[in-house]
Coordinates of C-alpha atoms in Angstrom, one line a residue:
Chain M
M1 CA -94.6 85.5 -48.8
S2 CA -96.0 82.8 -51.1
I3 CA -97.3 83.5 -54.8
A4 CA -100.3 85.2 -54.8
H5 CA -102.8 83.2 -55.9
R6 CA -105.1 84.9 -58.8
P7 CA -107.9 84.6 -60.8
S8 CA -107.3 83.0 -64.6
D9 CA -107.2 85.5 -67.7
E10 CA -110.0 83.7 -68.3
T11 CA -112.1 85.0 -65.0
L12 CA -110.7 88.7 -65.4
A13 CA -111.6 89.0 -69.1
A14 CA -115.4 88.1 -68.1
F15 CA -115.0 90.6 -65.7
A16 CA -113.8 93.4 -67.2
A17 CA -116.0 92.6 -69.8
G18 CA -118.9 92.7 -67.5
Q19 CA -120.1 89.3 -68.4
L20 CA -120.5 87.9 -65.1
D21 CA -122.9 87.3 -62.2
E22 CA -123.3 89.6 -60.3
G23 CA -122.9 87.7 -57.1
L24 CA -119.5 86.0 -58.9
A25 CA -118.2 89.7 -59.7
V26 CA -118.0 91.5 -56.2
V27 CA -116.0 88.1 -55.3
V28 CA -113.4 89.3 -58.0
A29 CA -113.7 92.9 -57.4
C30 CA -113.0 92.4 -53.8
H31 CA -110.1 90.5 -55.1
V32 CA -109.3 93.1 -57.4
E33 CA -108.5 95.9 -54.9
A34 CA -106.4 94.2 -52.5
N35 CA -104.1 93.0 -55.6
R36 CA -101.8 96.0 -58.0
E37 CA -101.2 92.8 -60.8
S38 CA -105.1 91.7 -61.3
R39 CA -105.2 96.0 -61.7
Q40 CA -103.0 95.9 -63.1
R41 CA -104.7 92.9 -66.1
L42 CA -107.5 94.3 -65.8
R43 CA -106.9 97.9 -67.2
E44 CA -105.1 96.0 -69.8
L45 CA -108.4 94.7 -69.9
D46 CA -110.5 97.2 -70.2
A47 CA -108.0 98.4 -73.6
V48 CA -109.1 95.4 -75.6
Q49 CA -112.7 96.7 -74.8
G50 CA -111.3 100.5 -76.1
A51 CA -109.4 98.5 -79.6
L52 CA -112.9 96.7 -80.1
L53 CA -114.3 100.1 -80.0
D54 CA -111.8 101.3 -82.1
A55 CA -111.9 99.0 -85.5
I56 CA -115.8 98.2 -84.6
E57 CA -118.0 99.6 -88.5
P58 CA -120.5 101.9 -86.7
V59 CA -123.8 101.3 -86.8
A60 CA -125.9 105.1 -87.6
M61 CA -128.0 106.7 -85.0
A62 CA -131.6 107.3 -85.2
A63 CA -131.5 110.4 -83.8
G64 CA -128.6 112.8 -83.0
P65 CA -127.2 113.8 -80.0
R66 CA -129.5 115.4 -76.9
D67 CA -129.5 118.5 -75.8
A68 CA -126.6 118.5 -73.1
S69 CA -126.9 121.8 -71.4
G70 CA -128.6 121.2 -69.0
I71 CA -127.0 118.6 -67.9
A72 CA -124.0 119.6 -65.0
Q73 CA -120.3 119.2 -65.0
G74 CA -119.1 117.5 -62.6
A75 CA -118.9 114.4 -60.3
P76 CA -121.3 113.4 -58.8
D77 CA -122.5 113.2 -56.1
S78 CA -120.8 110.1 -54.1
A79 CA -123.9 109.0 -52.1
A80 CA -122.2 105.6 -51.9
P81 CA -122.7 104.8 -47.9
V82 CA -118.8 104.7 -45.8
S83 CA -117.8 101.2 -45.7
E84 CA -117.2 99.0 -42.7
A85 CA -114.1 99.3 -41.2
G86 CA -111.7 96.9 -42.2
M87 CA -114.5 95.9 -45.1
P88 CA -113.0 96.0 -49.1
Q89 CA -114.5 99.4 -50.6
V90 CA -116.2 97.6 -53.5
L91 CA -118.6 96.4 -51.2
R92 CA -120.0 99.8 -50.1
P93 CA -123.4 99.3 -53.0
Y94 CA -124.2 96.4 -50.7
G95 CA -126.4 95.7 -47.6
F96 CA -125.0 92.7 -45.1
G97 CA -127.0 90.4 -43.3
P98 CA -126.9 89.7 -39.6
W99 CA -123.8 87.8 -38.4
R100 CA -124.7 84.4 -37.5
P101 CA -123.0 81.3 -35.5
I102 CA -123.3 78.3 -37.7
G103 CA -120.8 75.9 -35.4
I104 CA -118.6 76.2 -33.2
R105 CA -115.8 79.3 -34.0
I106 CA -118.0 79.7 -37.2
A107 CA -119.7 82.8 -38.3
M108 CA -121.5 83.1 -41.5
R109 CA -122.9 86.8 -42.6
R110 CA -125.3 87.0 -46.1
V111 CA -123.9 89.6 -48.5
E112 CA -127.3 91.3 -50.0
V113 CA -126.1 91.0 -54.3
P114 CA -130.2 91.6 -55.7
G115 CA -130.5 90.2 -59.0
A116 CA -127.0 87.8 -58.8
G117 CA -127.8 84.1 -60.0
A118 CA -124.7 82.9 -56.9
R119 CA -125.2 83.1 -54.0
V120 CA -122.9 85.2 -51.7
F121 CA -122.0 85.4 -47.9
M122 CA -118.7 86.2 -45.4
L123 CA -117.6 83.3 -43.4
R124 CA -115.2 84.0 -40.5
A125 CA -114.0 81.1 -39.1
G126 CA -112.1 81.2 -35.7
P127 CA -107.6 79.5 -35.5
G128 CA -107.0 75.8 -36.6
I129 CA -110.8 74.4 -37.4
A130 CA -111.1 73.5 -40.9
L131 CA -114.1 73.9 -42.7
P132 CA -116.4 72.0 -43.7
H133 CA -116.0 68.9 -46.3
H134 CA -117.4 69.8 -49.9
K135 CA -118.9 69.3 -52.8
H136 CA -121.1 71.3 -55.2
T137 CA -122.0 71.4 -58.3
G138 CA -121.4 74.5 -59.4
V139 CA -119.0 77.1 -59.3
E140 CA -117.0 78.2 -55.6
W141 CA -114.9 82.0 -55.6
T142 CA -113.5 83.0 -52.1
T143 CA -111.1 86.3 -52.5
I144 CA -109.4 86.2 -48.7
L145 CA -110.1 89.0 -46.3
A146 CA -108.3 88.6 -43.2
G147 CA -106.1 85.9 -42.1
A148 CA -105.6 82.7 -43.8
Y149 CA -106.6 79.1 -45.0
E150 CA -104.5 76.6 -46.5
H151 CA -105.8 73.3 -48.6
E152 CA -104.5 71.0 -50.9
Y153 CA -103.4 73.4 -53.5
G154 CA -102.1 76.2 -51.3
R155 CA -101.8 78.8 -49.2
Y156 CA -104.5 81.8 -49.5
A157 CA -103.7 85.1 -47.3
A158 CA -105.8 88.4 -47.5
G159 CA -106.3 89.4 -50.9
D160 CA -106.0 85.8 -52.2
F161 CA -108.6 84.5 -54.8
D162 CA -109.8 80.9 -55.1
E163 CA -111.6 79.3 -57.8
A164 CA -113.1 75.9 -57.3
D165 CA -115.4 74.6 -59.8
A166 CA -116.9 71.3 -59.8
E167 CA -113.9 69.2 -59.9
H168 CA -112.6 70.5 -56.9
E169 CA -113.5 68.7 -53.2
H170 CA -111.4 70.4 -50.3
T171 CA -111.2 71.4 -46.8
P172 CA -109.9 73.9 -45.9
R173 CA -108.4 74.6 -42.8
V174 CA -108.5 77.7 -41.2
D175 CA -105.0 80.0 -40.0
P176 CA -104.2 78.5 -36.2
V177 CA -103.4 81.4 -35.7
E178 CA -105.3 84.9 -37.9
G179 CA -108.7 83.0 -38.5
C180 CA -109.9 83.3 -41.4
T181 CA -112.8 85.5 -42.7
C182 CA -113.5 85.7 -46.4
I183 CA -116.1 86.4 -48.7
V184 CA -117.8 83.9 -51.0
A185 CA -119.5 83.3 -53.8
M186 CA -121.5 80.1 -55.0
T187 CA -123.4 79.1 -58.3
G188 CA -125.6 75.3 -58.3
N189 CA -125.9 73.3 -55.3
V190 CA -123.8 72.1 -52.8
L191 CA -122.9 69.0 -51.1
L192 CA -121.4 69.6 -47.9
Q193 CA -120.8 65.9 -45.5
G194 CA -120.9 65.2 -41.7
W195 CA -122.5 67.0 -38.4
L196 CA -121.1 71.0 -39.7
G197 CA -122.3 70.7 -43.0
R198 CA -125.8 69.5 -42.1
M199 CA -125.5 72.8 -40.8
L200 CA -124.3 74.9 -42.4
Q201 CA -126.8 73.4 -45.5
P202 CA -130.1 75.1 -44.8
L203 CA -127.9 78.2 -44.5
V204 CA -125.5 78.1 -48.0
R205 CA -129.3 77.1 -49.5
F206 CA -130.8 81.0 -49.0
Chain S
M1 CA -109.8 112.5 -87.5
I2 CA -110.5 113.6 -84.6
D3 CA -108.4 113.9 -81.7
P4 CA -111.1 112.5 -78.8
N5 CA -108.3 114.3 -76.0
A6 CA -108.7 117.9 -77.2
L7 CA -112.3 117.3 -77.4
I8 CA -113.3 115.4 -74.1
A9 CA -110.6 118.6 -72.8
A10 CA -112.9 121.1 -74.4
I11 CA -115.5 120.0 -73.1
A12 CA -114.5 119.5 -69.4
R13 CA -113.0 123.8 -69.9
S14 CA -116.0 125.2 -71.6
G15 CA -118.7 123.3 -71.8
D16 CA -117.9 123.1 -75.9
R17 CA -120.6 122.6 -77.5
E18 CA -119.5 121.9 -80.9
A19 CA -116.8 119.5 -79.4
F20 CA -119.3 117.5 -77.6
A21 CA -121.2 117.3 -81.4
A22 CA -117.7 116.0 -82.9
L23 CA -116.8 113.4 -80.1
F24 CA -120.5 112.3 -80.4
D25 CA -120.8 112.0 -83.9
H26 CA -117.5 109.9 -83.7
F27 CA -118.4 107.7 -81.0
A28 CA -122.1 107.4 -80.6
P29 CA -122.1 105.4 -83.1
R30 CA -119.5 102.7 -82.4
V31 CA -121.1 102.1 -79.2
K32 CA -124.1 101.6 -80.4
G33 CA -122.0 99.3 -83.1
L34 CA -120.4 97.1 -80.6
L35 CA -123.3 97.0 -78.8
M36 CA -125.1 95.8 -81.9
R37 CA -122.3 93.2 -82.2
G38 CA -123.1 91.7 -79.0
G39 CA -126.3 91.3 -79.8
A40 CA -128.6 94.5 -77.9
S41 CA -131.6 95.4 -80.3
A42 CA -131.4 98.8 -82.0
E43 CA -133.1 100.2 -78.8
L44 CA -131.1 99.3 -76.8
A45 CA -127.7 99.9 -78.2
E46 CA -129.0 103.0 -78.9
E47 CA -130.3 103.9 -76.0
V48 CA -127.1 103.0 -74.5
A49 CA -125.0 105.6 -76.7
Q50 CA -126.2 108.5 -76.4
E51 CA -126.7 108.1 -72.1
T52 CA -122.3 106.9 -72.7
L53 CA -122.5 110.2 -74.9
L54 CA -124.2 111.9 -72.0
A55 CA -122.4 111.1 -69.3
V56 CA -119.2 111.5 -71.0
W57 CA -120.5 115.2 -71.2
R58 CA -121.1 115.1 -67.0
K59 CA -117.6 113.3 -66.5
A60 CA -114.9 115.5 -68.9
G61 CA -113.4 117.1 -65.8
L62 CA -112.5 113.3 -64.6
F63 CA -110.7 111.7 -68.0
D64 CA -107.7 111.9 -67.5
P65 CA -105.5 110.6 -70.2
A66 CA -102.3 109.5 -68.7
K67 CA -104.3 106.7 -67.3
A68 CA -106.4 105.4 -69.8
S69 CA -106.8 106.5 -74.2
A70 CA -110.3 108.4 -74.7
S71 CA -111.6 105.0 -76.5
T72 CA -110.8 102.8 -73.3
W73 CA -112.1 105.1 -70.7
I74 CA -115.6 106.0 -73.3
A75 CA -115.2 101.8 -74.0
T76 CA -116.3 101.6 -69.7
I77 CA -119.0 103.9 -69.0
A78 CA -121.2 102.1 -71.9
R79 CA -120.1 98.6 -70.2
N80 CA -121.5 100.5 -67.4
L81 CA -124.7 101.9 -69.0
R82 CA -125.3 98.6 -70.7
I83 CA -125.6 96.9 -67.0
D84 CA -127.1 99.1 -65.5
I85 CA -129.6 99.5 -68.0
A86 CA -129.7 95.7 -69.1
R87 CA -130.4 94.7 -65.2
R88 CA -131.8 97.3 -64.4
E89 CA -135.2 96.1 -63.1
T90 CA -133.0 93.7 -60.5
R91 CA -131.5 97.2 -58.8
S92 CA -127.9 95.7 -60.2
R93 CA -125.1 97.8 -58.6
L94 CA -122.7 96.6 -60.2
S95 CA -121.2 99.8 -61.8
Q96 CA -120.9 101.0 -58.9
V97 CA -118.4 98.3 -58.6
Y98 CA -116.5 99.1 -61.8
E99 CA -116.7 103.0 -60.3
I100 CA -114.8 102.2 -57.2
L101 CA -112.2 100.3 -58.2
D102 CA -111.6 103.1 -60.5
E103 CA -111.4 105.8 -57.7
E104 CA -109.1 103.8 -55.6
A105 CA -105.7 102.4 -55.4
P106 CA -103.9 105.0 -58.0
E107 CA -101.2 102.9 -59.8
Q108 CA -97.6 103.9 -58.8
P109 CA -96.1 105.6 -62.0
D110 CA -92.9 104.1 -62.0
A111 CA -94.2 100.7 -61.7
T112 CA -96.4 100.7 -65.3
L113 CA -96.5 101.7 -68.3
S114 CA -98.7 105.2 -68.4
G115 CA -102.3 104.5 -69.9
A116 CA -101.7 105.7 -73.0
E117 CA -98.9 103.8 -73.9
R118 CA -101.0 100.5 -72.4
D119 CA -103.6 101.5 -75.1
A120 CA -101.9 101.9 -77.4
R121 CA -99.7 98.8 -77.1
V122 CA -102.3 96.8 -76.1
R123 CA -104.3 97.9 -79.4
D124 CA -100.8 96.7 -80.9
A125 CA -101.1 93.2 -79.8
M126 CA -104.6 92.8 -80.9
T127 CA -103.8 94.0 -84.4
R128 CA -100.8 90.5 -83.6
L129 CA -104.0 88.3 -83.1
S130 CA -105.1 85.9 -86.3
P131 CA -108.5 87.2 -87.9
D132 CA -109.7 83.5 -85.8
Q133 CA -108.2 84.7 -81.9
Y134 CA -109.0 88.2 -82.9
R135 CA -112.8 86.9 -83.5
V136 CA -113.1 84.7 -80.4
V137 CA -111.9 87.4 -77.8
E138 CA -114.8 90.1 -80.1
L139 CA -116.6 87.2 -79.2
A140 CA -116.4 86.5 -75.4
F141 CA -116.1 90.3 -74.6
L142 CA -119.5 91.9 -76.3
E143 CA -121.6 88.6 -75.9
G144 CA -120.4 86.9 -73.5
F145 CA -117.8 83.9 -71.7
S146 CA -120.4 81.1 -72.1
H147 CA -117.7 79.1 -74.5
Q148 CA -120.8 76.7 -75.8
D149 CA -122.5 80.1 -77.2
V150 CA -119.1 81.0 -79.1
A151 CA -118.6 77.6 -80.6
H152 CA -122.3 77.5 -81.4
R153 CA -122.1 81.1 -83.6
L154 CA -118.9 80.6 -84.9
A155 CA -119.4 76.4 -85.7
I156 CA -116.0 75.5 -84.4
P157 CA -115.5 72.6 -81.6
L158 CA -115.8 73.7 -77.8
G159 CA -112.5 73.0 -77.3
T160 CA -111.4 74.7 -79.8
V161 CA -112.6 77.7 -78.2
K162 CA -111.4 77.0 -75.4
S163 CA -107.9 76.5 -76.4
R164 CA -108.0 80.0 -79.2
L165 CA -109.5 81.7 -76.3
R166 CA -106.2 81.1 -73.7
L167 CA -103.8 81.5 -76.2
A168 CA -104.8 85.4 -77.4
L169 CA -104.9 86.4 -74.2
S170 CA -101.6 85.2 -73.4
H171 CA -100.6 86.2 -76.1
L172 CA -101.4 89.4 -75.3
R173 CA -100.3 89.3 -72.0
G174 CA -96.8 87.9 -73.3
R175 CA -96.8 91.1 -76.0
L176 CA -97.5 93.4 -72.6
E177 CA -94.8 91.3 -70.3
D178 CA -91.8 91.6 -72.8
L179 CA -92.8 95.3 -72.6
R180 CA -92.5 96.2 -68.9

């Protein structure tokens, strides 16, 4: 088994602190749900916030406690819908567009993340195909949901997180047996190349 | 000195108003201070602090001291409410994502420290950071990870912010891994 690909400390810390763009945060959350090591790290980073709270200089409240007596105790109703089979639980709060073919054995569906600066979508590719060769001006963060792909930085399987920035230029090749389904958040503009890239372009820039 | 675990337990057990008032007096001004340190206005900080303590009242029965310390639990509630309130107009659902992650995937107790132990160790590791490193961690967590902003606030070069933050985070991790 290969070593799992995980986010940098800094990315996880920004996620823990609630400082990431919501689109990027959703992709990180899909990874955290699937990776025990990152979940453990996240608990530690939450504890950093507890330590900051303990050490902070208090600022006097303008008003005393609101009357809580009318407020029911207990868990709030779980209003979040049930997730589709095989989908990460953390995607439950979000809506999805339909799967749309964007090439031979490649399909894409939009993930609706209101207020996100990053564009979020899922990509499903058949065994053995090469994903479009591309460069971008922002970041592109990916969590593999099923199957695997491989590029010059290694093999990325279910649960792995692939953190690429503008300096990276890669051509992932999808696993020849399992295919690959992943969720991607992109910022900036994508510069796709080749015929597939030209087909993908208008869809990425929704 | 208050015992927040006992106060939260009293709220969960019997809706104890006095316990709630004591918890409010301790934590609400700290949550407000934390938000204001992060650049929030006094009004927004006050609102988040009020909402956070009301959520503590509502969720007291869900607090599990084995999972995290009271401070950590309250800090994460405040984080979620800050996001909800700050991104209200965009109908952000990010706080639901954090809640789902929190309820999902119970940790294997034998493989990891208890929440209270982990919190104590993180706290200890934080006190061992140099003042410079502590400040960078604090700014990053409270104001965001835009290094440009942090560099500007601290009037130090961008590269120094990056290396200081990276070093601080790896110190924290190192201290915890030694003890695992």
